[in-house]
Amino acid sequence: MHHFRFSQRTLALVLGAFAVAYTVLAYRIPDFTAVEVPVQPGTLPRGLGVVLIVLSVALFFQKPKEEQNAKDAQDAPAAAPRSASGRFRDARTDPAVLLLAICGYVALFVPLGFVISTTLFVVGTAWYLGFAKHWVSTLVGLGVSLSLYLAMSEGLDVALPTGPLPF
């Protein structure tokens, strides 16, 4: 069976065209004029559109995987082959496992609170995807979840579940 594949640059051009169209539409979202608010309705879509354009350009200019693998093989011919991203041999199970992790995150969101459930999600997915330095993923997960919690609760006045934590 022959698998149809896009080249990396074709995919980057398609994503870039989508990103430009999305960003143009995002800039057409009207802002609130009657009330002054720090975050307008179009702020997030505009930012996402710009980020997607930048990532499309980066993908377009990134070396194709085949070229990079050939260069790596020339630089280090005795290097061990890289393993699959997840813990299972079949990479097709990765999306299902990550979807189950997201469902677990949603289920634990209220009982454990935002900070604990987000930290567990980040650490668990980092472990599943093969990141070996567990203390780093724990610090990153805790730092990201605390930063997001403070930004959302203090900066934007969004009420997030606290779970067993006192704040």
Coordinates of C-alpha atoms in Angstrom, one line a residue:
M1 CA 0.0 0.0 0.0
H2 CA 1.4 3.4 -1.0
H3 CA 1.1 6.2 1.6
F4 CA 0.5 9.7 0.4
R5 CA 2.9 12.2 1.9
F6 CA 3.2 15.9 1.6
S7 CA 6.6 17.4 1.4
Q8 CA 7.6 19.5 4.4
R9 CA 7.6 22.7 2.3
T10 CA 4.2 22.0 0.8
L11 CA 2.8 21.5 4.3
A12 CA 4.4 24.8 5.4
L13 CA 2.9 26.6 2.5
V14 CA -0.6 25.2 3.1
L15 CA -0.3 26.0 6.9
G16 CA 1.0 29.5 6.0
A17 CA -1.9 30.2 3.7
F18 CA -4.3 29.1 6.4
A19 CA -2.5 31.1 9.0
V20 CA -2.6 34.3 6.9
A21 CA -6.3 33.9 6.2
Y22 CA -7.0 33.1 9.9
T23 CA -5.0 36.1 11.0
V24 CA -6.8 38.5 8.6
L25 CA -10.1 37.2 9.9
A26 CA -8.9 37.6 13.5
Y27 CA -8.0 41.2 12.9
R28 CA -11.6 41.8 11.7
I29 CA -13.0 40.9 15.1
P30 CA -14.4 44.1 16.6
D31 CA -13.0 45.5 19.9
F32 CA -15.1 46.6 22.8
T33 CA -15.4 50.4 22.6
A34 CA -18.0 51.1 25.3
V35 CA -16.0 49.6 28.1
E36 CA -12.2 49.6 28.4
V37 CA -10.9 46.1 29.1
P38 CA -7.3 44.9 29.2
V39 CA -7.9 42.0 26.9
Q40 CA -10.0 42.4 23.8
P41 CA -12.0 39.6 22.2
G42 CA -9.5 39.5 19.2
T43 CA -6.3 39.4 21.3
L44 CA -5.9 35.6 21.6
P45 CA -6.9 34.8 17.9
R46 CA -4.6 37.5 16.6
G47 CA -1.7 36.2 18.7
L48 CA -2.3 32.6 17.6
G49 CA -2.5 33.7 14.0
V50 CA 0.9 35.5 14.2
V51 CA 2.5 32.5 16.0
L52 CA 1.2 30.1 13.4
I53 CA 2.6 32.3 10.6
V54 CA 6.0 32.3 12.3
L55 CA 5.9 28.5 12.8
S56 CA 5.0 28.0 9.2
V57 CA 7.9 30.1 8.0
A58 CA 10.2 28.1 10.4
L59 CA 8.9 24.8 9.0
F60 CA 9.5 26.0 5.5
F61 CA 13.1 26.8 6.1
Q62 CA 13.8 23.8 8.4
K63 CA 16.0 21.1 6.8
P64 CA 14.0 18.1 5.8
K65 CA 14.2 15.1 8.1
E66 CA 15.9 12.9 5.5
E67 CA 18.7 15.5 5.0
Q68 CA 19.1 15.9 8.8
N69 CA 19.3 12.1 9.3
A70 CA 21.9 11.8 6.6
K71 CA 24.0 14.6 8.1
D72 CA 23.7 13.0 11.6
A73 CA 24.8 9.7 10.2
Q74 CA 27.9 11.3 8.6
D75 CA 28.8 13.2 11.8
A76 CA 28.3 10.2 14.2
P77 CA 28.2 6.9 12.3
A78 CA 28.3 4.8 15.5
A79 CA 25.3 6.5 17.1
A80 CA 22.5 4.4 18.4
P81 CA 19.2 4.6 16.6
R82 CA 16.6 6.8 18.2
S83 CA 13.6 5.1 19.8
A84 CA 9.9 6.0 19.2
S85 CA 8.5 8.9 21.0
G86 CA 6.1 7.1 23.4
R87 CA 6.5 4.1 25.7
F88 CA 4.9 1.7 23.3
R89 CA 6.5 0.2 20.2
D90 CA 3.7 1.2 18.0
A91 CA 3.6 5.0 17.5
R92 CA 0.0 4.9 16.5
T93 CA -1.0 4.4 20.1
D94 CA 0.5 7.7 21.2
P95 CA -2.5 9.9 20.2
A96 CA -4.8 7.5 22.1
V97 CA -2.6 7.6 25.2
L98 CA -2.4 11.3 25.1
L99 CA -6.1 11.6 24.6
L100 CA -6.6 9.5 27.7
A101 CA -4.2 11.7 29.6
I102 CA -6.2 14.8 28.6
C103 CA -9.4 13.0 29.8
G104 CA -7.7 12.2 33.1
Y105 CA -6.6 15.9 33.4
V106 CA -10.2 17.0 32.9
A107 CA -11.5 14.5 35.4
L108 CA -9.0 15.6 38.0
F109 CA -9.2 19.3 37.3
V110 CA -11.9 20.1 40.0
P111 CA -11.0 17.6 42.7
L112 CA -7.3 18.2 42.7
G113 CA -7.4 21.8 41.5
F114 CA -5.6 23.6 38.7
V115 CA -2.1 23.6 40.0
I116 CA -1.9 19.9 41.1
S117 CA -3.7 18.5 38.1
T118 CA -1.7 20.6 35.6
T119 CA 1.6 19.6 37.2
L120 CA 0.6 15.9 37.1
F121 CA -0.4 16.3 33.5
V122 CA 2.8 18.0 32.4
V123 CA 5.0 15.5 34.4
G124 CA 3.0 12.5 33.2
T125 CA 3.1 13.4 29.5
A126 CA 6.8 14.3 29.7
W127 CA 7.5 10.9 31.2
Y128 CA 5.4 9.2 28.6
L129 CA 7.1 11.0 25.7
G130 CA 10.5 9.9 27.0
F131 CA 11.9 12.9 28.9
A132 CA 14.3 11.3 31.4
K133 CA 15.0 14.1 33.8
H134 CA 12.0 13.8 36.1
W135 CA 13.1 16.6 38.4
V136 CA 13.2 19.0 35.5
S137 CA 9.8 18.1 34.2
T138 CA 8.5 18.4 37.8
L139 CA 9.9 21.9 38.2
V140 CA 8.7 22.9 34.8
G141 CA 5.2 21.5 35.4
L142 CA 5.0 23.2 38.8
G143 CA 6.4 26.5 37.4
V144 CA 4.1 26.6 34.4
S145 CA 1.0 25.7 36.5
L146 CA 1.8 28.2 39.2
S147 CA 2.5 30.9 36.6
L148 CA -0.7 30.3 34.7
Y149 CA -2.7 30.1 38.0
L150 CA -1.3 33.5 39.1
A151 CA -1.8 35.1 35.7
M152 CA -5.4 33.8 35.4
S153 CA -6.5 34.4 39.0
E154 CA -4.7 37.6 39.8
G155 CA -4.2 39.2 36.4
L156 CA -7.4 38.3 34.6
D157 CA -9.7 37.6 37.7
V158 CA -10.6 34.1 36.5
A159 CA -11.7 31.8 39.2
L160 CA -9.8 28.5 38.9
P161 CA -10.4 25.4 41.1
T162 CA -8.0 25.3 44.0
G163 CA -8.5 21.7 45.1
P164 CA -6.9 20.9 48.5
L165 CA -4.5 23.8 48.2
P166 CA -5.3 26.8 50.4
F167 CA -5.1 29.5 47.7

